[in-house]
Amino acid sequence: MINEINKDLYKTDWRWYEDGYEVTRTSVWTGPGCHNGCGVLTYVKDGKLERVEGDPNFAYSQGRLCLRCINMVEQIYNHDRLKWPLLLAGEKGSNQWNRVTWDEALDFIEEAFADCCKIIKEEFGGIGPEGVVALSGTGRNAMWQGAMILRTAFGSPNMSFGFLSADSCYQPRMTANLLQCGDCWILDNAQTHPDRYNNADWKKPEVIIVWANEPLASNPDGFMGHWLIDLLRMGSKLIVVDPALTWLASKADIWLQVRPGTDCALALGMLNVIINEELYDAEWTNTWTYGFESLAERVQEYPTDKVAEICWIDEQDLIDAARLYASGKPSAVQWGLAIDMQISAMEASNAIDDMVAICGNLDVPGGNIQMRYAYNSSKKYGAGLEFISPEMLDRRIGTAQSPIHKAGYTPFIPPDLLIEAMETGVPYRPQLIWVEQTNPIANMGGDAPRIYKAWKKIKYTVVADYYLTPTAVAFADVVLPMAMSVERDSYRSWWQPLRTITASAGRYYESKSDEELVMAMGKRFNPEFYDQFETTYDFLTWMIQDEGNGVDYTFEELTHKVYDWWDWNETYEKYAKGLLREDGRPGFVTATGLFEIYSPLFDVWGFDPLPHHMEPYESPYRTPELFKTYPYIYTSGHRHIGLFHSEHRQLPHMRQFHPTAIADVSEEIAAELGLKEGDWVWFENGRGRCKQQIHIAPGLIPNLVRARHGWWFPEEEAAEPHLYGVFNSNANNLTTMGVYGPTHYGAPYKSTLCKCYKVTPENDHDHSACITTKPLKGYHFTRFEGV
């Protein structure tokens, strides 16, 4: 299905000249925001980007692009973009800045770091550098850079997501994969092969489950939504697990309209059918798994009638879905964020992993294939960990309370325990927060008003970004202007292929790439290591070669290759071929060498070693009295087509598609409350409220509302107390911090409760003023470790 193309028009050279334009083949991954890294052709004249086209010679994306790339020119040359470093000139939150040079900005950071270390030593009895915390945004090409600055320049071990409660984005699923089979898996849509669907080894999935995501809008890691359309055209059958009637759900053979937060119960119910009806692959299971008998016992606790009642679905639909999935040879699962955003995130991930494994669909053509970063060429969030001493690792915030974090299965510190440290000063209060292209109070931070108040206790904040964001205005002492994709040199290796990000347009004013910022910070704070690199090309070569574990060529050579497909990722049944383990023996990278259905590590850590359903933190069943006051299930985090989290709000064409925060409510709620399309409503619970404009969405669960996340309004007043209106429509005024599963993974962003009522002149007001003028003293915290 790869289209025939005109090879004279679409060349395979890395760069050429055409009609006065310099044309460069490259990929983009950040600015504009994305989870993939599509191939593009940039058309540049006199150093300025004039247009972007899809690169049909890049088999991964096949020339297809979304709104973010198509609108890149507007993004890069937007008048609101940061042009030079800014140093705070007034009180924090005043939006008063002085333009400074890069050297002056780095001088300030150096002085702030020295003061930070002094406070940690004198007031908290510490070493010093651990007083720095770095925050990263969602996984893109600005994540390892912040980690390198934190660990190799400052020498701190405290890396974290941008207050994403319980690391509720891919980390639960990835950690489940790592614990059970040692590597992560993705749906095999032939994306690991340069010849794609023509590859002789590949098979199309006979059955696909799209579970808890909307890939047409999200295009998640290692997967592009339009590939599903390809597969449906080839004849794949489709099961969709989603509480909303998405476009894919409307095309599904079976649609399971599951109650949010009950995915683990659903998976266990399907496993009950698969095991009791002996629909699993017995030979594979007997050969390659550990603990199947225990799982067979556990699923007897989840008969289909009980599970149907828990999940609010039809029992026969559940049975039919289990049988259909098990009948496919192969079948595949495309899973997503909503699995992570519940307290049963790890448990649901384990149960779905078990389904994939026992049905013989792990690492087979058209199933779910095990993947590593192409050529093992990047440590990503773990970059720089080898620079941190054991003594300093022991000073990490919060890891002692979380066995999985302490064991090193994630390089992050728990964000819920970070905010407690900021509030209480126990074990110490961070003094400097480094923010690398993330906007927590507008986007991922649970209980955003609480984060705001806790952050006001922090002495120094540095923000590296494209624009002044609510986070930057509220907290930053210094703001650093960063370059976007086509202005920078970098690479992308997550998952396949290894691909270049090549600077093709001239730099916007005084912006620097994240890689240049790593170099600048490194040469100031750790010259002994960084002085070996004269240029960013030298540094990027060191990164992709990874001390002999990566490639054997330079970064400049990668720019000329453009894309490099790694045959390891193309290989199937790697566990049987001895390709996973360092000792070269068949098996998985686990303690038993088998796929661990029953987790010995969970047993050691005191967790239930088998998946089990946990009722959502707030629900009709766990908290029936609360449900009387807040009778609607509240979710947030579903994707816009075009916008990426809190990005792109400055762009006129993007705002034509998404003018404001538009939430979905069910037809039943609209009728009950007398709402009509386009009305503004308040969503409210015991933590806070936000107002959004409604879309009455056919097919939603009758008592479900879906708020939009990431909203702020760059056209509005920046200074406090308004902060671009960030708290007015903020979906995370209602979500939590400190509520997670027993493993410290998974928070209820998509399974809490609220009430809804119409905005009127009597109840309307600027919500920001109410939040940001509250006293900034004392602290409070919620702690719930799921049962």
PDB file of N, CA and C in Angstrom, residues 633-684:
ATOM      1  N   ILE A 633     -19.442  11.046  36.127  1.00  0.00           N
ATOM      2  CA  ILE A 633     -18.057  10.602  35.991  1.00  0.00           C
ATOM      3  C   ILE A 633     -17.314  11.635  35.154  1.00  0.00           C
ATOM      4  N   TYR A 634     -16.162  12.051  35.658  1.00  0.00           N
ATOM      5  CA  TYR A 634     -15.395  13.144  35.062  1.00  0.00           C
ATOM      6  C   TYR A 634     -14.079  12.601  34.523  1.00  0.00           C
ATOM      7  N   THR A 635     -13.816  12.821  33.243  1.00  0.00           N
ATOM      8  CA  THR A 635     -12.540  12.436  32.650  1.00  0.00           C
ATOM      9  C   THR A 635     -11.894  13.655  32.006  1.00  0.00           C
ATOM     10  N   SER A 636     -10.599  13.568  31.845  1.00  0.00           N
ATOM     11  CA  SER A 636      -9.878  14.601  31.091  1.00  0.00           C
ATOM     12  C   SER A 636      -8.696  13.948  30.397  1.00  0.00           C
ATOM     13  N   GLY A 637      -8.129  14.652  29.420  1.00  0.00           N
ATOM     14  CA  GLY A 637      -6.918  14.156  28.768  1.00  0.00           C
ATOM     15  C   GLY A 637      -7.106  13.602  27.379  1.00  0.00           C
ATOM     16  N   HIS A 638      -8.354  13.511  26.870  1.00  0.00           N
ATOM     17  CA  HIS A 638      -8.502  13.000  25.508  1.00  0.00           C
ATOM     18  C   HIS A 638      -8.029  14.054  24.514  1.00  0.00           C
ATOM     19  N   ARG A 639      -7.591  13.588  23.360  1.00  0.00           N
ATOM     20  CA  ARG A 639      -6.813  14.426  22.458  1.00  0.00           C
ATOM     21  C   ARG A 639      -7.666  15.281  21.526  1.00  0.00           C
ATOM     22  N   HIS A 640      -7.083  16.437  21.185  1.00  0.00           N
ATOM     23  CA  HIS A 640      -7.583  17.231  20.081  1.00  0.00           C
ATOM     24  C   HIS A 640      -6.899  16.745  18.798  1.00  0.00           C
ATOM     25  N   ILE A 641      -7.560  16.843  17.683  1.00  0.00           N
ATOM     26  CA  ILE A 641      -6.882  16.653  16.398  1.00  0.00           C
ATOM     27  C   ILE A 641      -6.215  17.974  16.048  1.00  0.00           C
ATOM     28  N   GLY A 642      -4.904  18.006  16.102  1.00  0.00           N
ATOM     29  CA  GLY A 642      -4.162  19.228  15.773  1.00  0.00           C
ATOM     30  C   GLY A 642      -3.394  19.773  16.947  1.00  0.00           C
ATOM     31  N   LEU A 643      -4.067  20.099  18.043  1.00  0.00           N
ATOM     32  CA  LEU A 643      -3.364  20.633  19.200  1.00  0.00           C
ATOM     33  C   LEU A 643      -2.626  19.511  19.917  1.00  0.00           C
ATOM     34  N   PHE A 644      -1.544  19.887  20.581  1.00  0.00           N
ATOM     35  CA  PHE A 644      -0.780  18.912  21.357  1.00  0.00           C
ATOM     36  C   PHE A 644      -0.672  19.424  22.782  1.00  0.00           C
ATOM     37  N   HIS A 645      -1.417  18.799  23.689  1.00  0.00           N
ATOM     38  CA  HIS A 645      -1.445  19.204  25.090  1.00  0.00           C
ATOM     39  C   HIS A 645      -1.687  20.712  25.200  1.00  0.00           C
ATOM     40  N   SER A 646      -0.789  21.476  25.821  1.00  0.00           N
ATOM     41  CA  SER A 646      -1.065  22.908  25.992  1.00  0.00           C
ATOM     42  C   SER A 646      -0.388  23.764  24.924  1.00  0.00           C
ATOM     43  N   GLU A 647       0.151  23.128  23.884  1.00  0.00           N
ATOM     44  CA  GLU A 647       0.809  23.884  22.814  1.00  0.00           C
ATOM     45  C   GLU A 647      -0.194  24.446  21.809  1.00  0.00           C
ATOM     46  N   HIS A 648       0.305  25.338  20.950  1.00  0.00           N
ATOM     47  CA  HIS A 648      -0.374  25.824  19.750  1.00  0.00           C
ATOM     48  C   HIS A 648      -1.524  26.789  20.015  1.00  0.00           C
ATOM     49  N   ARG A 649      -1.692  27.247  21.261  1.00  0.00           N
ATOM     50  CA  ARG A 649      -2.819  28.151  21.529  1.00  0.00           C
ATOM     51  C   ARG A 649      -2.590  29.545  20.951  1.00  0.00           C
ATOM     52  N   GLN A 650      -1.331  29.843  20.557  1.00  0.00           N
ATOM     53  CA  GLN A 650      -1.036  31.170  19.976  1.00  0.00           C
ATOM     54  C   GLN A 650      -1.342  31.241  18.482  1.00  0.00           C
ATOM     55  N   LEU A 651      -1.645  30.111  17.852  1.00  0.00           N
ATOM     56  CA  LEU A 651      -1.649  30.046  16.400  1.00  0.00           C
ATOM     57  C   LEU A 651      -3.049  30.279  15.845  1.00  0.00           C
ATOM     58  N   PRO A 652      -3.236  31.334  15.033  1.00  0.00           N
ATOM     59  CA  PRO A 652      -4.581  31.677  14.553  1.00  0.00           C
ATOM     60  C   PRO A 652      -5.286  30.533  13.837  1.00  0.00           C
ATOM     61  N   HIS A 653      -4.565  29.811  12.970  1.00  0.00           N
ATOM     62  CA  HIS A 653      -5.240  28.750  12.231  1.00  0.00           C
ATOM     63  C   HIS A 653      -5.622  27.584  13.139  1.00  0.00           C
ATOM     64  N   MET A 654      -4.775  27.276  14.131  1.00  0.00           N
ATOM     65  CA  MET A 654      -5.131  26.221  15.068  1.00  0.00           C
ATOM     66  C   MET A 654      -6.344  26.623  15.896  1.00  0.00           C
ATOM     67  N   ARG A 655      -6.423  27.894  16.251  1.00  0.00           N
ATOM     68  CA  ARG A 655      -7.558  28.344  17.055  1.00  0.00           C
ATOM     69  C   ARG A 655      -8.846  28.407  16.242  1.00  0.00           C
ATOM     70  N   GLN A 656      -8.737  28.467  14.919  1.00  0.00           N
ATOM     71  CA  GLN A 656      -9.950  28.327  14.110  1.00  0.00           C
ATOM     72  C   GLN A 656     -10.549  26.936  14.284  1.00  0.00           C
ATOM     73  N   PHE A 657      -9.681  25.926  14.374  1.00  0.00           N
ATOM     74  CA  PHE A 657     -10.165  24.561  14.584  1.00  0.00           C
ATOM     75  C   PHE A 657     -10.596  24.345  16.034  1.00  0.00           C
ATOM     76  N   HIS A 658      -9.862  24.978  16.972  1.00  0.00           N
ATOM     77  CA  HIS A 658     -10.124  24.780  18.400  1.00  0.00           C
ATOM     78  C   HIS A 658     -10.150  26.146  19.084  1.00  0.00           C
ATOM     79  N   PRO A 659     -11.259  26.879  18.993  1.00  0.00           N
ATOM     80  CA  PRO A 659     -11.272  28.252  19.511  1.00  0.00           C
ATOM     81  C   PRO A 659     -11.190  28.334  21.033  1.00  0.00           C
ATOM     82  N   THR A 660     -11.687  27.306  21.741  1.00  0.00           N
ATOM     83  CA  THR A 660     -11.691  27.376  23.195  1.00  0.00           C
ATOM     84  C   THR A 660     -11.780  25.959  23.761  1.00  0.00           C
ATOM     85  N   ALA A 661     -11.896  25.876  25.074  1.00  0.00           N
ATOM     86  CA  ALA A 661     -11.986  24.576  25.752  1.00  0.00           C
ATOM     87  C   ALA A 661     -13.398  24.030  25.585  1.00  0.00           C
ATOM     88  N   ILE A 662     -13.550  23.067  24.714  1.00  0.00           N
ATOM     89  CA  ILE A 662     -14.867  22.501  24.411  1.00  0.00           C
ATOM     90  C   ILE A 662     -14.935  21.090  24.991  1.00  0.00           C
ATOM     91  N   ALA A 663     -15.824  20.891  25.937  1.00  0.00           N
ATOM     92  CA  ALA A 663     -15.976  19.614  26.628  1.00  0.00           C
ATOM     93  C   ALA A 663     -17.139  18.832  26.033  1.00  0.00           C
ATOM     94  N   ASP A 664     -17.066  17.521  26.180  1.00  0.00           N
ATOM     95  CA  ASP A 664     -18.165  16.652  25.745  1.00  0.00           C
ATOM     96  C   ASP A 664     -19.037  16.290  26.936  1.00  0.00           C
ATOM     97  N   VAL A 665     -20.346  16.417  26.758  1.00  0.00           N
ATOM     98  CA  VAL A 665     -21.286  15.901  27.754  1.00  0.00           C
ATOM     99  C   VAL A 665     -22.267  14.989  27.039  1.00  0.00           C
ATOM    100  N   SER A 666     -22.833  14.056  27.781  1.00  0.00           N
ATOM    101  CA  SER A 666     -23.758  13.106  27.170  1.00  0.00           C
ATOM    102  C   SER A 666     -25.091  13.782  26.860  1.00  0.00           C
ATOM    103  N   GLU A 667     -25.822  13.174  25.961  1.00  0.00           N
ATOM    104  CA  GLU A 667     -27.161  13.682  25.617  1.00  0.00           C
ATOM    105  C   GLU A 667     -28.074  13.650  26.836  1.00  0.00           C
ATOM    106  N   GLU A 668     -27.900  12.644  27.673  1.00  0.00           N
ATOM    107  CA  GLU A 668     -28.744  12.507  28.859  1.00  0.00           C
ATOM    108  C   GLU A 668     -28.490  13.640  29.857  1.00  0.00           C
ATOM    109  N   ILE A 669     -27.208  13.981  30.076  1.00  0.00           N
ATOM    110  CA  ILE A 669     -26.896  15.083  30.987  1.00  0.00           C
ATOM    111  C   ILE A 669     -27.436  16.397  30.436  1.00  0.00           C
ATOM    112  N   ALA A 670     -27.266  16.615  29.138  1.00  0.00           N
ATOM    113  CA  ALA A 670     -27.763  17.854  28.529  1.00  0.00           C
ATOM    114  C   ALA A 670     -29.264  17.982  28.712  1.00  0.00           C
ATOM    115  N   ALA A 671     -29.988  16.885  28.515  1.00  0.00           N
ATOM    116  CA  ALA A 671     -31.444  16.923  28.676  1.00  0.00           C
ATOM    117  C   ALA A 671     -31.820  17.163  30.138  1.00  0.00           C
ATOM    118  N   GLU A 672     -31.112  16.499  31.044  1.00  0.00           N
ATOM    119  CA  GLU A 672     -31.402  16.627  32.476  1.00  0.00           C
ATOM    120  C   GLU A 672     -31.191  18.051  32.967  1.00  0.00           C
ATOM    121  N   LEU A 673     -30.144  18.722  32.476  1.00  0.00           N
ATOM    122  CA  LEU A 673     -29.788  20.061  32.948  1.00  0.00           C
ATOM    123  C   LEU A 673     -30.313  21.176  32.061  1.00  0.00           C
ATOM    124  N   GLY A 674     -31.005  20.820  30.983  1.00  0.00           N
ATOM    125  CA  GLY A 674     -31.531  21.837  30.066  1.00  0.00           C
ATOM    126  C   GLY A 674     -30.449  22.578  29.311  1.00  0.00           C
ATOM    127  N   LEU A 675     -29.375  21.874  28.953  1.00  0.00           N
ATOM    128  CA  LEU A 675     -28.256  22.498  28.247  1.00  0.00           C
ATOM    129  C   LEU A 675     -28.431  22.349  26.749  1.00  0.00           C
ATOM    130  N   LYS A 676     -27.919  23.318  26.017  1.00  0.00           N
ATOM    131  CA  LYS A 676     -27.911  23.222  24.563  1.00  0.00           C
ATOM    132  C   LYS A 676     -26.487  23.369  24.049  1.00  0.00           C
ATOM    133  N   GLU A 677     -26.272  22.952  22.817  1.00  0.00           N
ATOM    134  CA  GLU A 677     -24.941  22.987  22.209  1.00  0.00           C
ATOM    135  C   GLU A 677     -24.330  24.380  22.330  1.00  0.00           C
ATOM    136  N   GLY A 678     -23.084  24.434  22.817  1.00  0.00           N
ATOM    137  CA  GLY A 678     -22.367  25.696  22.925  1.00  0.00           C
ATOM    138  C   GLY A 678     -22.547  26.420  24.241  1.00  0.00           C
ATOM    139  N   ASP A 679     -23.397  25.912  25.140  1.00  0.00           N
ATOM    140  CA  ASP A 679     -23.519  26.536  26.456  1.00  0.00           C
ATOM    141  C   ASP A 679     -22.208  26.403  27.228  1.00  0.00           C
ATOM    142  N   TRP A 680     -21.964  27.388  28.090  1.00  0.00           N
ATOM    143  CA  TRP A 680     -20.841  27.291  29.022  1.00  0.00           C
ATOM    144  C   TRP A 680     -21.338  26.697  30.335  1.00  0.00           C
ATOM    145  N   VAL A 681     -20.544  25.762  30.869  1.00  0.00           N
ATOM    146  CA  VAL A 681     -20.920  25.101  32.114  1.00  0.00           C
ATOM    147  C   VAL A 681     -19.748  25.112  33.081  1.00  0.00           C
ATOM    148  N   TRP A 682     -20.082  24.936  34.341  1.00  0.00           N
ATOM    149  CA  TRP A 682     -19.080  24.659  35.371  1.00  0.00           C
ATOM    150  C   TRP A 682     -19.040  23.165  35.630  1.00  0.00           C
ATOM    151  N   PHE A 683     -17.830  22.595  35.693  1.00  0.00           N
ATOM    152  CA  PHE A 683     -17.616  21.284  36.270  1.00  0.00           C
ATOM    153  C   PHE A 683     -17.023  21.520  37.656  1.00  0.00           C
ATOM    154  N   GLU A 684     -17.541  20.830  38.664  1.00  0.00           N
ATOM    155  CA  GLU A 684     -17.114  21.112  40.033  1.00  0.00           C
ATOM    156  C   GLU A 684     -17.105  19.838  40.863  1.00  0.00           C
TER     157      GLU A 684
END
